[in-house]
Structure formats: structure tokens, C-alpha cells
């Protein structure tokens, strides 16, 4: 009776004339009931809003920019250009595995199995996730165009695709390469974010995998050309490594643009993108905390 009441409460949130959504939610609610959970949340997320949260958290090109201090010292351009390809392939495998789990267990009750959790969202939260998504892509596009077009000179292809830098202290370049992969790995981290919204979207067994693998695809399609563009536009590695700011990416912008105002403006785009990343991070954490509390995993949760 409790499960039927929960199903009816959830169904009431939808337009009674939308037969497709009614059937979809009814099916989703019964799947949750079969796994021992009730439909307590509104399924009002779209695949774009879920993708917005997922990509805004992962934000691969943003991750390359903010952690460049690691990659530039542990392999330089070679590490980042080829490391993105390597980690993107690995992330695809991880994404497929997460997608299979999310498809088999599309409910918040599986949080102890794969951290798949959810909490109710409102229209403004969906708008924020979409805004963060498009802001990231717009910032990426502006930097991708501005940096190479304003750079006074451009590096040769050998510098970008064959220049290995080892400032780690390790004698073996292989060890330096592995250490530097933390930069690339972080740029593809958080792929499970979309699974935390599994109870807020219709047909999560289909839509969550789309959001996960879409995050990997967009991450690669932004971070790889972005990295190539900025490395072709830089003057030398040493000035980035020894920059007084301690932030190699803003030093690179200054080399390419030629004035502090332009470099700061491009860095501001990265900072704005970071705000969206932070919002998505808190969205992820709130769902995780809610899930553990519902399952009795947090003290005083009852």
C-alpha cells in the first residue's frame, strides 16, 4: 500500500494529458518497487540537464587548465596531448561499466553498490546545470579561438607532439609520464556524477548511460584540441614552469595575448567555469549524503 501511495504521489506531478510520461513514470516506479524502493522524487530532469551536471563536474578542458602545473613538469606537451587519448580510452571503459551498472540498478537504493543516489530538484536547479554546461562550452570556444589567433608566433609540430619535459626529479621518463597522468586523470574524474540523478529522470536505464558517455565524448572533443591549440601558441616551457604567479595557464595566456588585461580576461572565463563546476560538485555531494541518510548510513538519519 505504501508503494502504491508513493507511485500515485509521484505520478501526480506530471501532466495528466501526457500519456507517454505517465507510462514512463509508472514503469520506472514499478522497477523501483521491485528493487525495494519507492518513488519519492519527481522525475523532472531532462537528459540535457543531467549531462549538464555531469560534464560541468568533469569539465575536461577546465581540468587541463587548472592542473597544468603538474602536467607541464611531468612530461610537458607530450604527456598532455597523448595522455588525453590514453585516459579518454580508459574513461570510456569506466563509463561503459558505470552505464551497465546504472542501467541494471537505476535507483537510489543502490548507493552502497555504486554510489547511485538522488534528491529532488527544482526548475531553477535544472536551469543552473544547463547554464553551467553552456558557459563551459562558450568559454572553451572563446579561448580556443583567441589564444592561437592572437599569438605572435607558433611552435613547430615537433614541439607539441614530441617535446618531453621531465622536471620531476625522477631519472626515468616513464615514471615521470605516469606521475603526470594525474593531471589528465583528474580532467576525466567524476564520471559517476550522472548516476546520482537516476531517480530524477525518466528511463534512467537509458538516459544515465547517455549522460555518462556523453561526458566522456565532450570531454575528449574539448580537451584535446584545446591542449594542442595552447601548446602551439606558447613561447617556451621554462617561463611557464617558473612563472611568478604559480599558475602556468595564465602565463601561457599572457605569452599568447601579449597583455595582462587579455590574459586576466581569459583566466576569468576559467574561473566562471569553475563556479559551475563547484555547483555541480555540491549537487553530487548532496545526492550522495541524501542517499546514505535514507539508507541509514549516517548517524541520526532516522
PDB file of C-alpha atoms in Angstrom:
ATOM      1  CA  UNK A   1       0.000   0.000   0.000  1.00  0.00           C
ATOM      2  CA  UNK A   2       2.852   2.361   0.824  1.00  0.00           C
ATOM      3  CA  UNK A   3       4.455   1.671  -2.530  1.00  0.00           C
ATOM      4  CA  UNK A   4       1.192   2.313  -4.383  1.00  0.00           C
ATOM      5  CA  UNK A   5       0.731   5.561  -2.483  1.00  0.00           C
ATOM      6  CA  UNK A   6       4.241   6.689  -3.386  1.00  0.00           C
ATOM      7  CA  UNK A   7       3.653   5.828  -7.030  1.00  0.00           C
ATOM      8  CA  UNK A   8       0.457   7.865  -7.088  1.00  0.00           C
ATOM      9  CA  UNK A   9       2.148  10.829  -5.407  1.00  0.00           C
ATOM     10  CA  UNK A  10       4.940  10.830  -7.974  1.00  0.00           C
ATOM     11  CA  UNK A  11       2.549  10.437 -10.895  1.00  0.00           C
ATOM     12  CA  UNK A  12       0.530  13.435  -9.731  1.00  0.00           C
ATOM     13  CA  UNK A  13       3.491  15.697 -10.517  1.00  0.00           C
ATOM     14  CA  UNK A  14       3.037  15.069 -14.240  1.00  0.00           C
ATOM     15  CA  UNK A  15       0.564  16.456 -16.678  1.00  0.00           C
ATOM     16  CA  UNK A  16      -2.382  14.059 -16.836  1.00  0.00           C
ATOM     17  CA  UNK A  17      -2.599  14.574 -20.592  1.00  0.00           C
ATOM     18  CA  UNK A  18       0.959  13.387 -21.189  1.00  0.00           C
ATOM     19  CA  UNK A  19       0.335   9.664 -21.669  1.00  0.00           C
ATOM     20  CA  UNK A  20       3.929   8.958 -22.624  1.00  0.00           C
ATOM     21  CA  UNK A  21       5.321  10.447 -19.440  1.00  0.00           C
ATOM     22  CA  UNK A  22       2.609   8.719 -17.372  1.00  0.00           C
ATOM     23  CA  UNK A  23       3.562   5.334 -18.756  1.00  0.00           C
ATOM     24  CA  UNK A  24       7.272   6.043 -18.402  1.00  0.00           C
ATOM     25  CA  UNK A  25       6.969   7.103 -14.769  1.00  0.00           C
ATOM     26  CA  UNK A  26       4.643   4.208 -13.951  1.00  0.00           C
ATOM     27  CA  UNK A  27       7.201   1.794 -15.384  1.00  0.00           C
ATOM     28  CA  UNK A  28      10.064   3.476 -13.535  1.00  0.00           C
ATOM     29  CA  UNK A  29       8.124   3.439 -10.260  1.00  0.00           C
ATOM     30  CA  UNK A  30       7.368  -0.259 -10.581  1.00  0.00           C
ATOM     31  CA  UNK A  31      11.026  -1.009 -11.272  1.00  0.00           C
ATOM     32  CA  UNK A  32      11.953   0.822  -8.090  1.00  0.00           C
ATOM     33  CA  UNK A  33       9.303  -1.104  -6.174  1.00  0.00           C
ATOM     34  CA  UNK A  34      10.690  -4.386  -7.497  1.00  0.00           C
ATOM     35  CA  UNK A  35      14.092  -3.406  -6.065  1.00  0.00           C
ATOM     36  CA  UNK A  36      12.640  -2.491  -2.702  1.00  0.00           C
ATOM     37  CA  UNK A  37      12.443   1.300  -3.115  1.00  0.00           C
ATOM     38  CA  UNK A  38       9.514   3.667  -3.534  1.00  0.00           C
ATOM     39  CA  UNK A  39       9.179   6.584  -5.950  1.00  0.00           C
ATOM     40  CA  UNK A  40       9.664   9.522  -3.586  1.00  0.00           C
ATOM     41  CA  UNK A  41      11.110  12.040  -6.032  1.00  0.00           C
ATOM     42  CA  UNK A  42       9.886  13.991  -9.032  1.00  0.00           C
ATOM     43  CA  UNK A  43      11.291  12.823 -12.337  1.00  0.00           C
ATOM     44  CA  UNK A  44      11.628  16.285 -13.854  1.00  0.00           C
ATOM     45  CA  UNK A  45      15.196  16.184 -15.157  1.00  0.00           C
ATOM     46  CA  UNK A  46      15.991  16.046 -18.862  1.00  0.00           C
ATOM     47  CA  UNK A  47      18.937  14.241 -20.375  1.00  0.00           C
ATOM     48  CA  UNK A  48      20.491  17.642 -21.151  1.00  0.00           C
ATOM     49  CA  UNK A  49      20.261  18.808 -17.538  1.00  0.00           C
ATOM     50  CA  UNK A  50      21.784  15.539 -16.297  1.00  0.00           C
ATOM     51  CA  UNK A  51      24.524  15.828 -18.906  1.00  0.00           C
ATOM     52  CA  UNK A  52      24.987  19.445 -17.803  1.00  0.00           C
ATOM     53  CA  UNK A  53      25.643  18.390 -14.219  1.00  0.00           C
ATOM     54  CA  UNK A  54      27.897  15.522 -15.289  1.00  0.00           C
ATOM     55  CA  UNK A  55      30.019  17.481 -17.739  1.00  0.00           C
ATOM     56  CA  UNK A  56      30.155  20.603 -15.566  1.00  0.00           C
ATOM     57  CA  UNK A  57      31.709  18.489 -12.818  1.00  0.00           C
ATOM     58  CA  UNK A  58      34.170  16.618 -15.061  1.00  0.00           C
ATOM     59  CA  UNK A  59      34.887  19.616 -17.333  1.00  0.00           C
ATOM     60  CA  UNK A  60      37.931  18.102 -19.027  1.00  0.00           C
ATOM     61  CA  UNK A  61      39.339  21.212 -20.719  1.00  0.00           C
ATOM     62  CA  UNK A  62      38.922  23.113 -17.448  1.00  0.00           C
ATOM     63  CA  UNK A  63      40.752  20.307 -15.610  1.00  0.00           C
ATOM     64  CA  UNK A  64      43.660  20.503 -18.046  1.00  0.00           C
ATOM     65  CA  UNK A  65      43.919  24.258 -17.454  1.00  0.00           C
ATOM     66  CA  UNK A  66      43.783  24.255 -13.670  1.00  0.00           C
ATOM     67  CA  UNK A  67      46.166  21.312 -13.170  1.00  0.00           C
ATOM     68  CA  UNK A  68      48.608  22.311 -15.897  1.00  0.00           C
ATOM     69  CA  UNK A  69      51.340  22.880 -13.304  1.00  0.00           C
ATOM     70  CA  UNK A  70      51.509  19.091 -12.844  1.00  0.00           C
ATOM     71  CA  UNK A  71      51.398  18.070 -16.478  1.00  0.00           C
ATOM     72  CA  UNK A  72      53.837  20.691 -17.724  1.00  0.00           C
ATOM     73  CA  UNK A  73      56.509  19.428 -15.312  1.00  0.00           C
ATOM     74  CA  UNK A  74      55.846  15.706 -15.747  1.00  0.00           C
ATOM     75  CA  UNK A  75      56.000  15.272 -19.485  1.00  0.00           C
ATOM     76  CA  UNK A  76      55.086  18.626 -20.956  1.00  0.00           C
ATOM     77  CA  UNK A  77      53.133  18.756 -24.217  1.00  0.00           C
ATOM     78  CA  UNK A  78      53.783  15.079 -24.975  1.00  0.00           C
ATOM     79  CA  UNK A  79      52.176  13.955 -21.737  1.00  0.00           C
ATOM     80  CA  UNK A  80      49.039  16.033 -22.181  1.00  0.00           C
ATOM     81  CA  UNK A  81      48.487  15.507 -25.911  1.00  0.00           C
ATOM     82  CA  UNK A  82      48.930  11.725 -25.802  1.00  0.00           C
ATOM     83  CA  UNK A  83      47.774  11.332 -22.218  1.00  0.00           C
ATOM     84  CA  UNK A  84      44.340  12.704 -23.104  1.00  0.00           C
ATOM     85  CA  UNK A  85      43.938   9.986 -25.747  1.00  0.00           C
ATOM     86  CA  UNK A  86      45.016   7.287 -23.279  1.00  0.00           C
ATOM     87  CA  UNK A  87      42.837   8.456 -20.390  1.00  0.00           C
ATOM     88  CA  UNK A  88      39.859   9.088 -22.688  1.00  0.00           C
ATOM     89  CA  UNK A  89      40.027   5.443 -23.800  1.00  0.00           C
ATOM     90  CA  UNK A  90      40.260   4.271 -20.188  1.00  0.00           C
ATOM     91  CA  UNK A  91      37.434   6.626 -19.191  1.00  0.00           C
ATOM     92  CA  UNK A  92      35.300   5.171 -21.966  1.00  0.00           C
ATOM     93  CA  UNK A  93      35.759   1.724 -20.436  1.00  0.00           C
ATOM     94  CA  UNK A  94      34.934   3.110 -16.990  1.00  0.00           C
ATOM     95  CA  UNK A  95      31.911   4.908 -18.430  1.00  0.00           C
ATOM     96  CA  UNK A  96      30.632   1.727 -20.085  1.00  0.00           C
ATOM     97  CA  UNK A  97      30.955  -0.154 -16.788  1.00  0.00           C
ATOM     98  CA  UNK A  98      29.153   2.597 -14.875  1.00  0.00           C
ATOM     99  CA  UNK A  99      26.485   2.725 -17.576  1.00  0.00           C
ATOM    100  CA  UNK A 100      25.876  -1.011 -17.278  1.00  0.00           C
ATOM    101  CA  UNK A 101      25.514  -0.773 -13.503  1.00  0.00           C
ATOM    102  CA  UNK A 102      23.283   2.307 -13.734  1.00  0.00           C
ATOM    103  CA  UNK A 103      21.146   0.568 -16.343  1.00  0.00           C
ATOM    104  CA  UNK A 104      20.773  -2.557 -14.211  1.00  0.00           C
ATOM    105  CA  UNK A 105      20.163  -0.681 -10.928  1.00  0.00           C
ATOM    106  CA  UNK A 106      18.614   2.709 -11.826  1.00  0.00           C
ATOM    107  CA  UNK A 107      17.602   3.713  -8.318  1.00  0.00           C
ATOM    108  CA  UNK A 108      18.933   5.497  -5.260  1.00  0.00           C
ATOM    109  CA  UNK A 109      18.752   2.317  -3.197  1.00  0.00           C
ATOM    110  CA  UNK A 110      21.898   1.043  -4.905  1.00  0.00           C
ATOM    111  CA  UNK A 111      24.067   3.748  -3.357  1.00  0.00           C
ATOM    112  CA  UNK A 112      26.032   1.247  -1.324  1.00  0.00           C
ATOM    113  CA  UNK A 113      26.713  -0.702  -4.523  1.00  0.00           C
ATOM    114  CA  UNK A 114      27.810   2.033  -6.910  1.00  0.00           C
ATOM    115  CA  UNK A 115      27.085   5.334  -5.111  1.00  0.00           C
ATOM    116  CA  UNK A 116      23.973   5.865  -7.238  1.00  0.00           C
ATOM    117  CA  UNK A 117      21.900   8.439  -5.371  1.00  0.00           C
ATOM    118  CA  UNK A 118      19.390  11.190  -5.997  1.00  0.00           C
ATOM    119  CA  UNK A 119      17.435  14.047  -4.463  1.00  0.00           C
ATOM    120  CA  UNK A 120      14.580  16.170  -5.685  1.00  0.00           C
ATOM    121  CA  UNK A 121      15.443  19.117  -7.929  1.00  0.00           C
ATOM    122  CA  UNK A 122      13.539  22.197  -8.964  1.00  0.00           C
ATOM    123  CA  UNK A 123      13.348  24.005 -12.297  1.00  0.00           C
ATOM    124  CA  UNK A 124      15.948  26.584 -11.270  1.00  0.00           C
ATOM    125  CA  UNK A 125      18.454  23.826 -10.495  1.00  0.00           C
ATOM    126  CA  UNK A 126      17.974  22.374 -13.961  1.00  0.00           C
ATOM    127  CA  UNK A 127      18.440  25.849 -15.439  1.00  0.00           C
ATOM    128  CA  UNK A 128      21.674  26.300 -13.487  1.00  0.00           C
ATOM    129  CA  UNK A 129      23.043  22.948 -14.677  1.00  0.00           C
ATOM    130  CA  UNK A 130      22.285  23.838 -18.300  1.00  0.00           C
ATOM    131  CA  UNK A 131      23.778  27.309 -17.840  1.00  0.00           C
ATOM    132  CA  UNK A 132      26.965  25.820 -16.374  1.00  0.00           C
ATOM    133  CA  UNK A 133      27.172  23.421 -19.323  1.00  0.00           C
ATOM    134  CA  UNK A 134      26.818  26.102 -21.994  1.00  0.00           C
ATOM    135  CA  UNK A 135      29.076  28.531 -20.098  1.00  0.00           C
ATOM    136  CA  UNK A 136      31.833  25.939 -20.091  1.00  0.00           C
ATOM    137  CA  UNK A 137      31.487  25.294 -23.821  1.00  0.00           C
ATOM    138  CA  UNK A 138      31.349  29.022 -24.614  1.00  0.00           C
ATOM    139  CA  UNK A 139      34.452  29.734 -22.511  1.00  0.00           C
ATOM    140  CA  UNK A 140      36.229  26.853 -24.223  1.00  0.00           C
ATOM    141  CA  UNK A 141      35.356  28.189 -27.657  1.00  0.00           C
ATOM    142  CA  UNK A 142      36.469  31.751 -26.847  1.00  0.00           C
ATOM    143  CA  UNK A 143      39.851  30.601 -25.524  1.00  0.00           C
ATOM    144  CA  UNK A 144      40.300  28.109 -28.369  1.00  0.00           C
ATOM    145  CA  UNK A 145      39.876  30.901 -30.914  1.00  0.00           C
ATOM    146  CA  UNK A 146      41.536  33.800 -29.073  1.00  0.00           C
ATOM    147  CA  UNK A 147      44.800  32.180 -27.978  1.00  0.00           C
ATOM    148  CA  UNK A 148      46.097  30.812 -31.322  1.00  0.00           C
ATOM    149  CA  UNK A 149      44.751  33.759 -33.321  1.00  0.00           C
ATOM    150  CA  UNK A 150      46.450  36.368 -31.109  1.00  0.00           C
ATOM    151  CA  UNK A 151      49.737  34.504 -30.571  1.00  0.00           C
ATOM    152  CA  UNK A 152      52.568  36.407 -32.330  1.00  0.00           C
ATOM    153  CA  UNK A 153      54.340  33.174 -33.260  1.00  0.00           C
ATOM    154  CA  UNK A 154      53.512  29.498 -33.263  1.00  0.00           C
ATOM    155  CA  UNK A 155      55.549  26.466 -32.295  1.00  0.00           C
ATOM    156  CA  UNK A 156      56.538  23.750 -34.714  1.00  0.00           C
ATOM    157  CA  UNK A 157      54.668  20.459 -34.663  1.00  0.00           C
ATOM    158  CA  UNK A 158      57.690  18.724 -33.126  1.00  0.00           C
ATOM    159  CA  UNK A 159      57.415  20.924 -30.028  1.00  0.00           C
ATOM    160  CA  UNK A 160      53.773  19.973 -29.496  1.00  0.00           C
ATOM    161  CA  UNK A 161      53.899  16.275 -30.383  1.00  0.00           C
ATOM    162  CA  UNK A 162      57.463  15.252 -29.481  1.00  0.00           C
ATOM    163  CA  UNK A 163      58.720  17.578 -26.734  1.00  0.00           C
ATOM    164  CA  UNK A 164      59.014  15.690 -23.438  1.00  0.00           C
ATOM    165  CA  UNK A 165      59.764  17.648 -20.254  1.00  0.00           C
ATOM    166  CA  UNK A 166      60.916  15.967 -17.036  1.00  0.00           C
ATOM    167  CA  UNK A 167      61.229  18.278 -14.058  1.00  0.00           C
ATOM    168  CA  UNK A 168      60.037  15.717 -11.523  1.00  0.00           C
ATOM    169  CA  UNK A 169      63.406  14.575 -10.196  1.00  0.00           C
ATOM    170  CA  UNK A 170      62.845  11.053 -11.485  1.00  0.00           C
ATOM    171  CA  UNK A 171      65.537   9.937 -13.912  1.00  0.00           C
ATOM    172  CA  UNK A 172      63.191   7.645 -15.831  1.00  0.00           C
ATOM    173  CA  UNK A 173      60.901   9.470 -18.220  1.00  0.00           C
ATOM    174  CA  UNK A 174      58.424   6.626 -17.958  1.00  0.00           C
ATOM    175  CA  UNK A 175      57.945   7.263 -14.247  1.00  0.00           C
ATOM    176  CA  UNK A 176      57.557  10.987 -14.910  1.00  0.00           C
ATOM    177  CA  UNK A 177      54.904  10.229 -17.536  1.00  0.00           C
ATOM    178  CA  UNK A 178      52.933   8.028 -15.132  1.00  0.00           C
ATOM    179  CA  UNK A 179      53.143  10.646 -12.375  1.00  0.00           C
ATOM    180  CA  UNK A 180      51.995  13.353 -14.793  1.00  0.00           C
ATOM    181  CA  UNK A 181      48.916  11.382 -15.791  1.00  0.00           C
ATOM    182  CA  UNK A 182      47.293  12.607 -12.590  1.00  0.00           C
ATOM    183  CA  UNK A 183      46.685  15.861 -14.475  1.00  0.00           C
ATOM    184  CA  UNK A 184      44.819  14.070 -17.258  1.00  0.00           C
ATOM    185  CA  UNK A 185      43.078  11.629 -14.953  1.00  0.00           C
ATOM    186  CA  UNK A 186      41.670  14.490 -12.892  1.00  0.00           C
ATOM    187  CA  UNK A 187      40.363  16.064 -16.091  1.00  0.00           C
ATOM    188  CA  UNK A 188      38.169  12.985 -16.628  1.00  0.00           C
ATOM    189  CA  UNK A 189      37.242  12.370 -12.982  1.00  0.00           C
ATOM    190  CA  UNK A 190      33.716  12.249 -11.578  1.00  0.00           C
ATOM    191  CA  UNK A 191      32.093  10.233 -14.354  1.00  0.00           C
ATOM    192  CA  UNK A 192      29.674   8.703 -11.879  1.00  0.00           C
ATOM    193  CA  UNK A 193      28.070  12.100 -11.259  1.00  0.00           C
ATOM    194  CA  UNK A 194      25.144  11.419 -13.611  1.00  0.00           C
ATOM    195  CA  UNK A 195      24.186   8.277 -11.688  1.00  0.00           C
ATOM    196  CA  UNK A 196      23.311  10.443  -8.678  1.00  0.00           C
ATOM    197  CA  UNK A 197      20.323  11.793 -10.614  1.00  0.00           C
ATOM    198  CA  UNK A 198      18.970   8.361 -11.503  1.00  0.00           C
ATOM    199  CA  UNK A 199      15.631   8.887  -9.751  1.00  0.00           C
ATOM    200  CA  UNK A 200      15.037  12.317 -11.261  1.00  0.00           C
ATOM    201  CA  UNK A 201      14.855  11.347 -14.924  1.00  0.00           C
ATOM    202  CA  UNK A 202      12.561   9.125 -16.952  1.00  0.00           C
ATOM    203  CA  UNK A 203      14.006   5.877 -18.277  1.00  0.00           C
ATOM    204  CA  UNK A 204      17.251   6.208 -16.288  1.00  0.00           C
ATOM    205  CA  UNK A 205      18.458   2.844 -17.573  1.00  0.00           C
ATOM    206  CA  UNK A 206      18.818   4.552 -20.975  1.00  0.00           C
ATOM    207  CA  UNK A 207      19.345   8.225 -20.178  1.00  0.00           C
ATOM    208  CA  UNK A 208      22.040   7.868 -17.488  1.00  0.00           C
ATOM    209  CA  UNK A 209      24.391   5.921 -19.827  1.00  0.00           C
ATOM    210  CA  UNK A 210      23.847   8.606 -22.481  1.00  0.00           C
ATOM    211  CA  UNK A 211      24.866  11.296 -19.975  1.00  0.00           C
ATOM    212  CA  UNK A 212      27.921   9.344 -18.770  1.00  0.00           C
ATOM    213  CA  UNK A 213      29.313   8.524 -22.201  1.00  0.00           C
ATOM    214  CA  UNK A 214      28.345  11.976 -23.460  1.00  0.00           C
ATOM    215  CA  UNK A 215      30.512  13.455 -20.713  1.00  0.00           C
ATOM    216  CA  UNK A 216      33.495  11.396 -21.890  1.00  0.00           C
ATOM    217  CA  UNK A 217      32.912  12.276 -25.550  1.00  0.00           C
ATOM    218  CA  UNK A 218      32.523  16.021 -24.964  1.00  0.00           C
ATOM    219  CA  UNK A 219      35.472  15.925 -22.570  1.00  0.00           C
ATOM    220  CA  UNK A 220      37.740  14.496 -25.246  1.00  0.00           C
ATOM    221  CA  UNK A 221      36.414  16.713 -28.037  1.00  0.00           C
ATOM    222  CA  UNK A 222      37.134  19.816 -25.953  1.00  0.00           C
ATOM    223  CA  UNK A 223      40.312  18.969 -24.028  1.00  0.00           C
ATOM    224  CA  UNK A 224      42.340  17.510 -26.910  1.00  0.00           C
ATOM    225  CA  UNK A 225      42.031  20.369 -29.464  1.00  0.00           C
ATOM    226  CA  UNK A 226      42.258  22.853 -26.577  1.00  0.00           C
ATOM    227  CA  UNK A 227      45.602  21.399 -25.457  1.00  0.00           C
ATOM    228  CA  UNK A 228      47.015  21.333 -28.977  1.00  0.00           C
ATOM    229  CA  UNK A 229      45.927  24.932 -29.588  1.00  0.00           C
ATOM    230  CA  UNK A 230      47.515  26.330 -26.416  1.00  0.00           C
ATOM    231  CA  UNK A 231      50.768  24.431 -26.915  1.00  0.00           C
ATOM    232  CA  UNK A 232      51.136  25.683 -30.472  1.00  0.00           C
ATOM    233  CA  UNK A 233      50.620  29.210 -29.119  1.00  0.00           C
ATOM    234  CA  UNK A 234      53.102  29.205 -26.221  1.00  0.00           C
ATOM    235  CA  UNK A 235      56.665  30.528 -26.462  1.00  0.00           C
ATOM    236  CA  UNK A 236      58.589  28.238 -24.119  1.00  0.00           C
ATOM    237  CA  UNK A 237      58.041  25.786 -21.279  1.00  0.00           C
ATOM    238  CA  UNK A 238      60.551  27.282 -18.817  1.00  0.00           C
ATOM    239  CA  UNK A 239      58.650  30.545 -18.408  1.00  0.00           C
ATOM    240  CA  UNK A 240      55.500  28.596 -17.569  1.00  0.00           C
ATOM    241  CA  UNK A 241      57.282  26.396 -15.055  1.00  0.00           C
ATOM    242  CA  UNK A 242      58.963  29.372 -13.358  1.00  0.00           C
ATOM    243  CA  UNK A 243      56.092  31.849 -13.571  1.00  0.00           C
ATOM    244  CA  UNK A 244      55.826  34.154 -10.559  1.00  0.00           C
ATOM    245  CA  UNK A 245      52.058  33.627 -10.436  1.00  0.00           C
ATOM    246  CA  UNK A 246      52.393  29.901  -9.854  1.00  0.00           C
ATOM    247  CA  UNK A 247      49.617  29.438 -12.424  1.00  0.00           C
ATOM    248  CA  UNK A 248      51.064  28.252 -15.757  1.00  0.00           C
ATOM    249  CA  UNK A 249      47.856  28.711 -17.733  1.00  0.00           C
ATOM    250  CA  UNK A 250      47.646  32.449 -17.081  1.00  0.00           C
ATOM    251  CA  UNK A 251      51.338  32.778 -18.008  1.00  0.00           C
ATOM    252  CA  UNK A 252      50.552  30.943 -21.249  1.00  0.00           C
ATOM    253  CA  UNK A 253      47.658  33.310 -21.934  1.00  0.00           C
ATOM    254  CA  UNK A 254      49.980  36.251 -21.357  1.00  0.00           C
ATOM    255  CA  UNK A 255      52.542  34.841 -23.808  1.00  0.00           C
ATOM    256  CA  UNK A 256      49.874  34.452 -26.479  1.00  0.00           C
ATOM    257  CA  UNK A 257      47.747  37.573 -25.946  1.00  0.00           C
ATOM    258  CA  UNK A 258      50.632  39.900 -25.124  1.00  0.00           C
ATOM    259  CA  UNK A 259      48.902  41.976 -22.452  1.00  0.00           C
ATOM    260  CA  UNK A 260      47.861  41.413 -18.860  1.00  0.00           C
ATOM    261  CA  UNK A 261      44.266  42.520 -19.373  1.00  0.00           C
ATOM    262  CA  UNK A 262      43.649  39.932 -22.058  1.00  0.00           C
ATOM    263  CA  UNK A 263      45.296  37.185 -20.020  1.00  0.00           C
ATOM    264  CA  UNK A 264      43.214  38.072 -16.962  1.00  0.00           C
ATOM    265  CA  UNK A 265      40.036  38.128 -19.053  1.00  0.00           C
ATOM    266  CA  UNK A 266      40.692  34.601 -20.331  1.00  0.00           C
ATOM    267  CA  UNK A 267      41.544  33.444 -16.816  1.00  0.00           C
ATOM    268  CA  UNK A 268      38.250  34.954 -15.656  1.00  0.00           C
ATOM    269  CA  UNK A 269      36.449  32.641 -18.088  1.00  0.00           C
ATOM    270  CA  UNK A 270      38.145  29.693 -16.421  1.00  0.00           C
ATOM    271  CA  UNK A 271      37.117  30.997 -13.006  1.00  0.00           C
ATOM    272  CA  UNK A 272      33.490  31.380 -14.099  1.00  0.00           C
ATOM    273  CA  UNK A 273      33.589  27.842 -15.454  1.00  0.00           C
ATOM    274  CA  UNK A 274      34.945  26.761 -12.075  1.00  0.00           C
ATOM    275  CA  UNK A 275      31.877  28.203 -10.349  1.00  0.00           C
ATOM    276  CA  UNK A 276      29.665  25.932 -12.433  1.00  0.00           C
ATOM    277  CA  UNK A 277      31.953  23.037 -11.597  1.00  0.00           C
ATOM    278  CA  UNK A 278      31.584  23.828  -7.898  1.00  0.00           C
ATOM    279  CA  UNK A 279      27.783  23.914  -8.122  1.00  0.00           C
ATOM    280  CA  UNK A 280      27.761  20.516  -9.832  1.00  0.00           C
ATOM    281  CA  UNK A 281      30.119  19.189  -7.175  1.00  0.00           C
ATOM    282  CA  UNK A 282      27.721  20.226  -4.405  1.00  0.00           C
ATOM    283  CA  UNK A 283      24.818  18.746  -6.366  1.00  0.00           C
ATOM    284  CA  UNK A 284      26.717  15.463  -6.455  1.00  0.00           C
ATOM    285  CA  UNK A 285      27.606  15.607  -2.753  1.00  0.00           C
ATOM    286  CA  UNK A 286      24.069  16.444  -1.660  1.00  0.00           C
ATOM    287  CA  UNK A 287      22.666  13.430  -3.526  1.00  0.00           C
ATOM    288  CA  UNK A 288      25.318  11.180  -2.022  1.00  0.00           C
ATOM    289  CA  UNK A 289      24.620  12.403   1.515  1.00  0.00           C
ATOM    290  CA  UNK A 290      20.853  12.069   0.983  1.00  0.00           C
ATOM    291  CA  UNK A 291      21.235   8.516  -0.243  1.00  0.00           C
ATOM    292  CA  UNK A 292      23.308   7.387   2.715  1.00  0.00           C
ATOM    293  CA  UNK A 293      20.903   9.101   5.117  1.00  0.00           C
ATOM    294  CA  UNK A 294      17.904   7.374   3.530  1.00  0.00           C
ATOM    295  CA  UNK A 295      19.638   4.029   3.838  1.00  0.00           C
ATOM    296  CA  UNK A 296      20.507   4.698   7.475  1.00  0.00           C
ATOM    297  CA  UNK A 297      24.212   5.105   6.802  1.00  0.00           C
ATOM    298  CA  UNK A 298      24.583   8.463   8.571  1.00  0.00           C
ATOM    299  CA  UNK A 299      24.272   8.866  12.344  1.00  0.00           C
ATOM    300  CA  UNK A 300      20.855  10.197  13.460  1.00  0.00           C
ATOM    301  CA  UNK A 301      19.499   9.834   9.907  1.00  0.00           C
ATOM    302  CA  UNK A 302      16.330   8.226  11.251  1.00  0.00           C
TER     303      UNK A 302
END
